[in-house]
């Protein structure tokens, strides 16, 4: 029996504002006119990091999730901690050409052109109960592509957790209209 | 007070062999003659993932580590879970050009040519107690570059944890000769 006993007290953190204050705003990155939300300052703060993981896990109970699917690369940081807390498996969604075994690919549209993400062809058990995680949802292009990939294995997408929602870009609404519960900690 | 109370029972997992059995061997990847060790099959197994995180954290006590520094990208998955378990901060080391704020860069040698990793210039507190984590140590080039970056902030590198050591390539020995404790779960 490999499983360790883990007891968590996932009580609500005090205010979402205290998390928001730990996010650094970087103007004109990656290009002029964009205000980049840098979560590295949140992650490097021990209390901020713990509270973030607690918030991302809050809707889900240990034993009710089989797989956390995380999107490269910042999603990996949060997804690893979530899978450990929820005592479930971890599956990476990676940029094209990064996974070593047989993969399934899903393209998605960017402002100019397209990009693609991949998952291993045997990554998720049939009908597994899945949570998606990423640091940020903006237009929702990557999240929608993730949903399409996961649905090739399982219809049981229990929800999606994001640290940040850039609400004017509508990605969260798009996911919710498709019927998926979104759990967001900070809105801009 | 944001910090949640977390109680862990980090008891030893049964045998390292059970973890090794969950790693998939992929011949001739990324090129002919290389046997790639694919940990995605280990990470997607709930008991395997939990035991891996327990093993990586084993030498370190909650309250004795300030920062887990993880190397992009697979190191992020493990480092996020470790920082959560150890109730400390998480700092990413990324490929060149991926971090949004002021960075410090360290080059390192590959078989042919060089590569570089970066850290935010304000990422780690002076004299912080640091643990390095990555999925695998081979020649130790990336790990050595990580040490050089971290030493610009702190001499307190408590140790380095890796899931896999490709022992014939000597990276672990190199780090240990430099005086750093290595914690390895699986050897090839």
Coordinates of N, CA and C in Angstrom, one line a residue, chain B residues 95-96 105-110 112-117 145:
Chain B
X95 N 13.5 28.2 -19.1 CA 14.3 28.4 -20.3 C 14.4 29.9 -20.6
X96 N 15.4 30.3 -21.4 CA 15.6 31.7 -21.7 C 14.4 32.3 -22.3
X105 N 20.7 35.2 -15.9 CA 20.8 34.0 -16.8 C 22.1 33.2 -16.5
X106 N 22.0 31.9 -16.7 CA 23.2 31.1 -16.6 C 23.3 30.1 -17.7
X107 N 24.4 30.2 -18.5 CA 24.5 29.2 -19.6 C 25.1 27.9 -19.1
X108 N 24.9 26.8 -19.8 CA 25.5 25.6 -19.5 C 25.7 24.8 -20.8
X109 N 26.6 23.9 -20.7 CA 27.1 23.2 -21.9 C 26.2 21.9 -22.2
X110 N 25.9 21.8 -23.4 CA 25.2 20.5 -23.9 C 26.2 19.7 -24.7
X112 N 26.3 19.2 -27.8 CA 26.7 20.1 -28.9 C 26.2 21.5 -28.5
X113 N 27.0 22.5 -28.3 CA 26.5 23.9 -28.1 C 26.2 24.1 -26.6
X114 N 25.4 25.2 -26.4 CA 25.1 25.6 -25.0 C 23.6 25.9 -25.0
X115 N 23.1 25.9 -23.7 CA 21.7 26.3 -23.4 C 21.8 27.2 -22.2
X116 N 20.6 27.8 -21.8 CA 20.6 28.7 -20.7 C 19.4 28.6 -19.9
X117 N 19.5 28.8 -18.6 CA 18.3 28.9 -17.8 C 18.3 30.3 -17.1
X145 N 24.1 24.6 -13.3 CA 23.7 25.9 -13.6 C 22.7 26.5 -12.6

